[in-house]
mmCIF file of C-alpha atoms and ligand atoms in Angstrom:
data_model
loop_
_atom_site.group_PDB
_atom_site.id
_atom_site.type_symbol
_atom_site.label_atom_id
_atom_site.label_comp_id
_atom_site.label_asym_id
_atom_site.label_seq_id
_atom_site.Cartn_x
_atom_site.Cartn_y
_atom_site.Cartn_z
ATOM 1 C CA UNK M 207 75.581 162.832 90.295
ATOM 2 C CA UNK M 208 78.352 165.341 89.693
ATOM 3 C CA UNK M 209 76.855 168.808 90.203
ATOM 4 C CA UNK M 210 80.211 170.571 90.293
ATOM 5 C CA UNK M 211 80.850 173.518 88.027
ATOM 6 C CA UNK M 212 83.578 175.997 87.124
ATOM 7 C CA UNK M 213 83.130 179.740 86.697
ATOM 8 C CA UNK M 214 86.010 181.924 85.523
ATOM 9 C CA UNK M 215 88.492 179.229 86.552
ATOM 10 C CA UNK M 216 87.033 178.789 90.053
ATOM 11 C CA UNK M 217 85.651 175.358 90.904
ATOM 12 C CA UNK M 218 82.405 174.954 92.848
ATOM 13 C CA UNK M 219 81.628 171.500 94.289
ATOM 14 C CA UNK M 220 77.893 172.246 93.881
ATOM 15 C CA UNK M 221 76.210 174.503 91.329
ATOM 16 C CA UNK M 222 73.716 175.747 93.985
ATOM 17 C CA UNK M 223 74.497 178.754 96.147
ATOM 18 C CA UNK M 224 72.729 181.532 97.997
ATOM 19 C CA UNK M 225 71.772 184.664 96.126
ATOM 20 C CA UNK M 226 73.191 187.826 97.614
ATOM 21 C CA UNK M 227 70.731 189.113 100.181
ATOM 22 C CA UNK M 228 69.450 185.740 101.393
ATOM 23 C CA UNK M 229 70.794 184.856 104.860
ATOM 24 C CA UNK M 230 74.196 186.426 104.229
ATOM 25 C CA UNK M 231 74.403 189.726 106.126
ATOM 26 C CA UNK M 232 76.018 188.826 109.455
ATOM 27 C CA UNK M 233 79.117 186.803 110.377
ATOM 28 C CA UNK M 234 76.852 184.161 111.918
ATOM 29 C CA UNK M 235 74.750 183.843 108.771
ATOM 30 C CA UNK M 236 77.833 183.629 106.553
ATOM 31 C CA UNK M 237 79.453 180.979 108.769
ATOM 32 C CA UNK M 238 76.202 178.980 108.774
ATOM 33 C CA UNK M 239 76.176 179.139 104.978
ATOM 34 C CA UNK M 240 79.754 177.892 105.002
ATOM 35 C CA UNK M 241 78.708 174.867 107.054
ATOM 36 C CA UNK M 242 75.706 174.139 104.811
ATOM 37 C CA UNK M 243 75.715 172.404 101.429
ATOM 38 C CA UNK M 244 75.847 175.699 99.513
ATOM 39 C CA UNK M 245 78.388 175.567 96.700
ATOM 40 C CA UNK M 246 79.692 179.031 97.589
ATOM 41 C CA UNK M 247 79.332 181.728 100.221
ATOM 42 C CA UNK M 248 77.896 184.879 98.662
ATOM 43 C CA UNK M 249 77.910 188.001 100.826
ATOM 44 C CA UNK M 250 75.214 190.608 101.101
ATOM 45 C CA UNK M 251 75.853 193.555 98.799
ATOM 46 C CA UNK M 252 78.014 195.926 100.779
ATOM 47 C CA UNK M 253 78.152 199.686 101.051
ATOM 48 C CA UNK M 254 80.840 201.970 102.484
ATOM 49 C CA UNK M 255 79.132 202.494 105.830
ATOM 50 C CA UNK M 256 77.186 199.875 107.792
ATOM 51 C CA UNK M 257 73.429 200.155 107.230
ATOM 52 C CA UNK M 258 70.372 199.015 109.162
ATOM 53 C CA UNK M 259 68.327 199.140 105.954
ATOM 54 C CA UNK M 260 64.722 200.177 105.466
ATOM 55 C CA UNK M 261 61.989 200.014 108.137
ATOM 56 C CA UNK M 262 60.095 196.719 108.639
ATOM 57 C CA UNK M 263 58.068 194.992 107.365
ATOM 58 C CA UNK M 264 60.462 194.884 104.412
ATOM 59 C CA UNK M 265 60.152 191.283 103.175
ATOM 60 C CA UNK M 266 56.936 189.414 102.436
ATOM 61 C CA UNK M 267 56.634 185.882 101.094
ATOM 62 C CA UNK M 268 53.459 184.698 99.363
ATOM 63 C CA UNK M 269 52.506 181.654 97.297
ATOM 64 C CA UNK M 270 54.550 182.040 94.124
ATOM 65 C CA UNK M 271 57.159 184.481 95.272
ATOM 66 C CA UNK M 272 58.319 187.314 97.476
ATOM 67 C CA UNK M 273 58.608 191.071 97.574
ATOM 68 C CA UNK M 274 61.354 192.902 99.434
ATOM 69 C CA UNK M 275 62.649 196.347 100.065
ATOM 70 C CA UNK M 276 65.473 195.621 102.450
ATOM 71 C CA UNK M 277 67.427 198.810 101.709
ATOM 72 C CA UNK M 278 70.888 197.231 101.739
ATOM 73 C CA UNK M 279 71.239 196.310 105.411
ATOM 74 C CA UNK M 280 74.905 195.279 105.704
ATOM 75 C CA UNK M 281 77.948 195.502 107.953
ATOM 76 C CA UNK M 282 79.886 197.911 105.720
ATOM 77 C CA UNK M 283 82.760 196.834 103.455
ATOM 78 C CA UNK M 284 85.486 197.031 106.084
ATOM 79 C CA UNK M 285 83.759 194.332 108.151
ATOM 80 C CA UNK M 286 83.369 192.044 105.144
ATOM 81 C CA UNK M 287 87.002 192.586 104.148
ATOM 82 C CA UNK M 288 87.984 191.469 107.658
ATOM 83 C CA UNK M 289 85.669 188.436 107.478
ATOM 84 C CA UNK M 290 86.731 187.083 104.088
ATOM 85 C CA UNK M 291 89.876 185.251 105.307
ATOM 86 C CA UNK M 292 87.781 183.411 107.929
ATOM 87 C CA UNK M 293 85.087 182.558 105.353
ATOM 88 C CA UNK M 294 87.740 181.188 103.020
ATOM 89 C CA UNK M 295 88.798 178.613 105.639
ATOM 90 C CA UNK M 296 85.386 176.921 105.224
ATOM 91 C CA UNK M 297 86.508 175.248 102.013
ATOM 92 C CA UNK M 298 84.243 176.784 99.406
ATOM 93 C CA UNK M 299 84.511 179.785 97.116
ATOM 94 C CA UNK M 300 83.617 183.176 98.572
ATOM 95 C CA UNK M 301 81.833 185.650 96.314
ATOM 96 C CA UNK M 302 81.843 189.226 97.593
ATOM 97 C CA UNK M 303 78.948 191.346 96.371
ATOM 98 C CA UNK M 304 79.940 194.976 95.965
ATOM 99 C CA UNK M 305 77.357 197.749 95.801
ATOM 100 C CA UNK M 306 77.406 201.417 96.767
ATOM 101 C CA UNK M 307 75.133 204.401 97.129
ATOM 102 C CA UNK M 308 76.938 206.401 94.435
ATOM 103 C CA UNK M 309 79.373 205.657 91.632
ATOM 104 C CA UNK M 310 82.458 206.679 93.609
ATOM 105 C CA UNK M 311 81.684 204.131 96.346
ATOM 106 C CA UNK M 312 82.197 201.155 94.046
ATOM 107 C CA UNK M 313 85.949 201.498 93.330
ATOM 108 C CA UNK M 314 86.623 202.351 96.985
ATOM 109 C CA UNK M 315 84.902 199.183 98.163
ATOM 110 C CA UNK M 316 86.208 197.031 95.319
ATOM 111 C CA UNK M 317 89.860 197.908 96.003
ATOM 112 C CA UNK M 318 89.745 196.939 99.679
ATOM 113 C CA UNK M 319 87.621 193.853 99.086
ATOM 114 C CA UNK M 320 89.928 192.737 96.271
ATOM 115 C CA UNK M 321 92.877 192.991 98.659
ATOM 116 C CA UNK M 322 91.069 190.574 101.017
ATOM 117 C CA UNK M 323 91.098 188.054 98.127
ATOM 118 C CA UNK M 324 87.607 186.660 97.814
ATOM 119 C CA UNK M 325 87.486 184.002 95.077
ATOM 120 C CA UNK M 326 85.248 186.196 92.935
ATOM 121 C CA UNK M 327 83.692 189.657 93.121
ATOM 122 C CA UNK M 328 80.169 190.370 91.920
ATOM 123 C CA UNK M 329 79.407 194.010 91.135
ATOM 124 C CA UNK M 330 75.739 194.697 91.870
ATOM 125 C CA UNK M 331 74.377 197.203 89.360
ATOM 126 C CA UNK M 332 70.809 196.559 90.314
ATOM 127 C CA UNK M 333 69.613 197.329 93.820
ATOM 128 C CA UNK M 334 66.064 198.581 93.288
ATOM 129 C CA UNK M 335 65.269 199.601 96.840
ATOM 130 C CA UNK M 336 67.143 202.754 97.799
ATOM 131 C CA UNK M 337 64.690 205.654 97.761
ATOM 132 C CA UNK M 338 65.822 208.212 95.179
ATOM 133 C CA UNK M 339 68.565 206.001 93.646
ATOM 134 C CA UNK M 340 67.705 204.446 90.285
ATOM 135 C CA UNK M 341 69.233 201.092 89.322
ATOM 136 C CA UNK M 342 72.578 201.753 87.603
ATOM 137 C CA UNK M 343 72.069 198.741 85.348
ATOM 138 C CA UNK M 344 69.288 200.580 83.518
ATOM 139 C CA UNK M 345 71.753 203.332 82.514
ATOM 140 C CA UNK M 346 74.172 201.852 79.966
ATOM 141 C CA UNK M 347 76.603 204.793 80.055
ATOM 142 C CA UNK M 348 76.791 204.888 83.841
ATOM 143 C CA UNK M 349 77.235 201.098 83.895
ATOM 144 C CA UNK M 350 80.141 201.270 81.473
ATOM 145 C CA UNK M 351 81.841 204.110 83.354
ATOM 146 C CA UNK M 352 81.502 202.251 86.635
ATOM 147 C CA UNK M 353 82.600 198.846 85.322
ATOM 148 C CA UNK M 354 85.720 200.323 83.730
ATOM 149 C CA UNK M 355 86.636 201.970 87.040
ATOM 150 C CA UNK M 356 86.149 198.857 89.166
ATOM 151 C CA UNK M 357 87.870 196.610 86.621
ATOM 152 C CA UNK M 358 91.064 198.624 87.205
ATOM 153 C CA UNK M 359 91.178 197.684 90.885
ATOM 154 C CA UNK M 360 89.867 194.097 90.732
ATOM 155 C CA UNK M 361 92.346 191.284 90.079
ATOM 156 C CA UNK M 362 90.107 188.316 91.001
ATOM 157 C CA UNK M 363 87.375 187.257 88.530
ATOM 158 C CA UNK M 364 84.839 190.081 88.228
ATOM 159 C CA UNK M 365 81.163 189.457 87.576
ATOM 160 C CA UNK M 366 78.224 191.765 87.086
ATOM 161 C CA UNK M 367 74.781 191.261 88.588
ATOM 162 C CA UNK M 368 72.262 192.823 86.252
ATOM 163 C CA UNK M 369 68.635 193.775 86.590
ATOM 164 C CA UNK M 370 66.143 192.080 84.276
ATOM 165 C CA UNK M 371 65.812 193.598 80.822
ATOM 166 C CA UNK M 372 62.562 193.334 78.928
ATOM 167 C CA UNK M 373 63.548 194.183 75.373
ATOM 168 C CA UNK M 374 66.161 192.632 73.053
ATOM 169 C CA UNK M 375 67.448 196.148 72.296
ATOM 170 C CA UNK M 376 68.474 196.435 75.936
ATOM 171 C CA UNK M 377 70.107 192.988 75.932
ATOM 172 C CA UNK M 378 72.135 194.062 72.876
ATOM 173 C CA UNK M 379 73.116 197.422 74.368
ATOM 174 C CA UNK M 380 74.234 195.933 77.688
ATOM 175 C CA UNK M 381 75.935 193.089 75.834
ATOM 176 C CA UNK M 382 78.108 195.648 74.073
ATOM 177 C CA UNK M 383 78.914 197.411 77.341
ATOM 178 C CA UNK M 384 79.860 194.126 78.995
ATOM 179 C CA UNK M 385 81.990 193.144 76.028
ATOM 180 C CA UNK M 386 84.037 196.337 76.483
ATOM 181 C CA UNK M 387 84.544 196.082 80.254
ATOM 182 C CA UNK M 388 86.472 192.852 80.865
ATOM 183 C CA UNK M 389 83.616 191.084 82.625
ATOM 184 C CA UNK M 390 84.451 187.484 83.619
ATOM 185 C CA UNK M 391 80.962 186.272 84.508
ATOM 186 C CA UNK M 392 77.349 187.446 84.638
ATOM 187 C CA UNK M 393 74.728 186.936 87.326
ATOM 188 C CA UNK M 394 71.211 187.134 85.864
ATOM 189 C CA UNK M 395 68.915 188.410 87.254
ATOM 190 C CA UNK M 396 68.447 190.600 90.262
ATOM 191 C CA UNK M 397 64.951 190.997 91.623
ATOM 192 C CA UNK M 398 62.294 192.392 89.296
ATOM 193 C CA UNK M 399 62.253 195.903 90.682
ATOM 194 C CA UNK M 400 59.383 197.940 91.967
ATOM 195 C CA UNK M 401 56.539 195.491 91.937
ATOM 196 C CA UNK M 402 53.555 196.021 94.219
ATOM 197 C CA UNK M 403 51.766 193.342 96.235
ATOM 198 C CA UNK M 404 48.341 194.193 97.657
ATOM 199 C CA UNK M 405 46.433 192.569 100.509
ATOM 200 C CA UNK M 406 42.837 192.916 99.261
ATOM 201 C CA UNK M 407 41.321 191.904 102.594
ATOM 202 C CA UNK M 408 43.057 194.593 104.612
ATOM 203 C CA UNK M 409 43.215 196.902 101.567
ATOM 204 C CA UNK M 410 46.858 197.645 102.266
ATOM 205 C CA UNK M 411 50.363 197.140 100.924
ATOM 206 C CA UNK M 412 52.444 194.324 102.459
ATOM 207 C CA UNK M 413 55.807 196.051 102.998
ATOM 208 C CA UNK M 414 56.462 199.466 104.497
ATOM 209 C CA UNK M 415 59.232 201.153 102.442
ATOM 210 C CA UNK M 416 58.524 203.123 99.252
ATOM 211 C CA UNK M 417 54.750 202.936 99.644
ATOM 212 C CA UNK M 418 54.838 199.141 99.294
ATOM 213 C CA UNK M 419 56.958 198.984 96.115
ATOM 214 C CA UNK M 420 59.730 196.385 96.149
ATOM 215 C CA UNK M 421 61.795 193.822 94.288
ATOM 216 C CA UNK M 422 60.031 190.620 93.254
ATOM 217 C CA UNK M 423 61.588 187.168 93.544
ATOM 218 C CA UNK M 424 60.582 183.521 93.429
ATOM 219 C CA UNK M 425 58.571 181.437 90.984
ATOM 220 C CA UNK M 426 56.728 184.403 89.472
ATOM 221 C CA UNK M 427 59.966 185.808 88.017
ATOM 222 C CA UNK M 428 61.344 182.556 86.559
ATOM 223 C CA UNK M 429 60.368 183.257 82.925
ATOM 224 C CA UNK M 430 61.997 186.685 83.124
ATOM 225 C CA UNK M 431 65.178 185.175 84.566
ATOM 226 C CA UNK M 432 65.306 182.391 81.968
ATOM 227 C CA UNK M 433 64.844 184.913 79.154
ATOM 228 C CA UNK M 434 67.744 187.029 80.393
ATOM 229 C CA UNK M 435 70.031 184.008 80.855
ATOM 230 C CA UNK M 436 69.153 182.828 77.345
ATOM 231 C CA UNK M 437 69.552 186.268 75.746
ATOM 232 C CA UNK M 438 73.042 186.857 77.171
ATOM 233 C CA UNK M 439 74.106 183.242 76.519
ATOM 234 C CA UNK M 440 73.270 183.802 72.861
ATOM 235 C CA UNK M 441 74.898 187.235 72.656
ATOM 236 C CA UNK M 442 78.204 185.857 73.978
ATOM 237 C CA UNK M 443 77.776 182.409 72.389
ATOM 238 C CA UNK M 444 78.521 180.832 75.747
ATOM 239 C CA UNK M 445 81.898 182.553 76.185
ATOM 240 C CA UNK M 446 80.939 184.434 79.369
ATOM 241 C CA UNK M 447 79.799 182.072 82.137
ATOM 242 C CA UNK M 448 76.410 182.856 83.646
ATOM 243 C CA UNK M 449 75.014 182.357 87.119
ATOM 244 C CA UNK M 450 71.262 181.954 86.725
ATOM 245 C CA UNK M 451 69.240 183.563 89.505
ATOM 246 C CA UNK M 452 65.469 183.919 89.674
ATOM 247 C CA UNK M 453 62.644 181.532 90.313
ATOM 248 C CA UNK M 454 64.603 178.444 91.305
ATOM 249 C CA UNK M 455 62.568 176.590 93.937
ATOM 250 C CA UNK M 456 63.132 173.009 92.751
ATOM 251 C CA UNK M 457 65.572 170.888 90.752
ATOM 252 C CA UNK M 458 63.645 171.205 87.504
ATOM 253 C CA UNK M 459 63.802 175.021 87.737
ATOM 254 C CA UNK M 460 67.589 174.713 88.032
ATOM 255 C CA UNK M 461 67.646 172.333 85.035
ATOM 256 C CA UNK M 462 65.764 174.944 82.993
ATOM 257 C CA UNK M 463 68.341 177.599 83.909
ATOM 258 C CA UNK M 464 71.146 175.235 82.823
ATOM 259 C CA UNK M 465 69.390 174.498 79.523
ATOM 260 C CA UNK M 466 69.219 178.259 78.917
ATOM 261 C CA UNK M 467 72.963 178.514 79.560
ATOM 262 C CA UNK M 468 73.582 178.857 83.303
ATOM 263 C CA UNK M 469 76.744 177.334 84.796
ATOM 264 C CA UNK M 470 75.422 177.701 88.359
ATOM 265 C CA UNK M 471 72.227 178.849 90.015
ATOM 266 C CA UNK M 472 71.525 181.027 93.028
ATOM 267 C CA UNK M 473 68.521 180.907 95.319
ATOM 268 C CA UNK M 474 66.966 183.755 97.254
ATOM 269 C CA UNK M 475 63.282 183.445 98.088
ATOM 270 C CA UNK M 476 63.297 179.657 98.597
ATOM 271 C CA UNK M 477 66.353 179.901 100.863
ATOM 272 C CA UNK M 478 64.650 182.496 103.038
ATOM 273 C CA UNK M 479 61.435 180.456 103.129
ATOM 274 C CA UNK M 480 62.965 177.009 103.687
ATOM 275 C CA UNK M 481 66.335 177.584 105.320
ATOM 276 C CA UNK M 482 69.718 175.975 104.712
ATOM 277 C CA UNK M 483 68.383 172.429 104.252
ATOM 278 C CA UNK M 484 67.038 173.512 100.873
ATOM 279 C CA UNK M 485 70.476 172.966 99.309
ATOM 280 C CA UNK M 486 70.341 169.202 99.921
ATOM 281 C CA UNK M 487 66.833 168.978 98.472
ATOM 282 C CA UNK M 488 67.787 170.901 95.345
ATOM 283 C CA UNK M 489 70.856 168.708 94.794
ATOM 284 C CA UNK M 490 68.702 165.578 95.006
ATOM 285 C CA UNK M 491 66.057 166.985 92.700
ATOM 286 C CA UNK M 492 68.497 168.230 90.056
ATOM 287 C CA UNK M 493 70.417 164.925 90.195
ATOM 288 C CA UNK M 494 67.146 163.034 89.669
ATOM 289 C CA UNK M 495 66.219 165.255 86.736
ATOM 290 C CA UNK M 496 69.621 164.864 85.060
ATOM 291 C CA UNK M 497 69.528 161.057 85.535
ATOM 292 C CA UNK M 498 66.014 160.873 84.147
ATOM 293 C CA UNK M 499 67.193 162.707 81.035
ATOM 294 C CA UNK M 500 70.324 160.591 80.672
ATOM 295 C CA UNK M 501 72.835 163.319 81.520
ATOM 296 C CA UNK M 502 75.819 162.694 83.791
ATOM 297 C CA UNK M 503 77.172 166.239 84.086
ATOM 298 C CA UNK M 504 75.845 169.785 83.816
ATOM 299 C CA UNK M 505 78.072 170.521 80.804
ATOM 300 C CA UNK M 506 76.205 167.902 78.811
ATOM 301 C CA UNK M 507 73.033 170.000 78.741
ATOM 302 C CA UNK M 508 74.256 173.545 79.389
ATOM 303 C CA UNK M 509 72.844 175.948 76.821
ATOM 304 C CA UNK M 510 71.291 173.103 74.833
ATOM 305 C CA UNK M 511 67.770 174.487 74.852
ATOM 306 C CA UNK M 512 66.050 173.631 71.574
ATOM 307 C CA UNK M 513 63.993 176.052 69.518
ATOM 308 C CA UNK M 514 60.996 175.243 67.375
HETATM 309 C C1 LIG E 895 68.558 194.971 97.976
HETATM 310 C C2 LIG E 895 67.705 194.317 97.151
HETATM 311 C C3 LIG E 895 68.165 193.880 95.957
HETATM 312 O O1 LIG E 895 67.393 193.190 95.090
HETATM 313 C C4 LIG E 895 69.477 194.139 95.604
HETATM 314 O O2 LIG E 895 69.948 193.764 94.429
HETATM 315 C C5 LIG E 895 70.292 194.774 96.432
HETATM 316 C C6 LIG E 895 69.833 195.201 97.629
HETATM 317 C C7 LIG E 895 68.123 195.493 99.240
HETATM 318 O O3 LIG E 895 67.084 196.150 99.287
HETATM 319 O O4 LIG E 895 68.850 195.346 100.225
#
C-alpha cells in the first residue's frame, strides 16, 4: 500500500513520523529515527540555550495515555542547526521544531535554523510545561505577532503546532490569525495541557514538576485531536495541509485522523512506550485498514468523514 504523502510540496515516503518530544532530543536519538521507518525526522522543540528540563519523574505512561512535564530539555538551537545537514543525509525530510521561552527567542532561532535548511519548520506555540509561561497559542494576538515575525525569516515551508481548542469560537479566531500569517501547514494538536494524574494507592501525583500537572497524550486525547483536525480542515476547506497528532496508537486511529483531514500523523506516547519498531506496525495496520475499505491511497479518503 502506498502510504506516501506530500505536505507543502515536500514528499514523505510514509505518513507516520515521530511527534516532537518523542525520542528526538539527542544526536543519537535523531540518527536512530533516521534509520527507522519514520517518514520524517522531527526534532525536539528547541530553545536558545541548552536545557536539562524539569526534575524527574517527568513522564508517566498509564493504560490509555501519558502525562509529561519535560520542561523543554534540548541541546539549544545552535546544536540542532549544526546537526541538520547530517540528518538530511539520511534520506527523509527533516522537520525542525522551534520554540522559545519568550517571543523574541522565536525569530532568533528561526533565522539560524532556516539557514541550516531543514525541509520544514514547525513553530511550537503550545508548550504547556514551563512554570510561569502560559501557552502562546491560547493568546491570539501574541500568536499573530509572533507568527508574522518568524514568517519574515523563514523561507522553507512554515507550520504551526497548536494546542487543543475546546470551543468553535477559538477555532474561528485562530483560523483567522493563521489565514493572515502565511502558514503552510498545521500540526494539531499538542498535548492537552495541565492535566493531573493521581495514584490513589500512594495518594500522590505521578510526576514531580508543577505539583503533578502536565500535558496529556495518548488514546485519551484522540477525540480532542480529531475534533481539532476536523475543525481546521473545515475552516480552510482542505487548503492548508494538516499533520494529525494525538491518540494514534494503531492503524485505525491513523485512518480516523485521515478521514478528519490529516495528510500525515505523528506519534508521541506510543513511540515512547513501544520504541522505533512501532512505525512498521502502524504501516501494516493502516495498509490493512485502507485495503479493507477499498482505498489504494490516502488521498482517496482524506477529509471524507461523513456527517449524519
Ligand atoms: C514540552 C511538552 C510539550 O507538550 C511541548 O509542546 C513542548 C515541550 C516539554 O515539556 O518539553
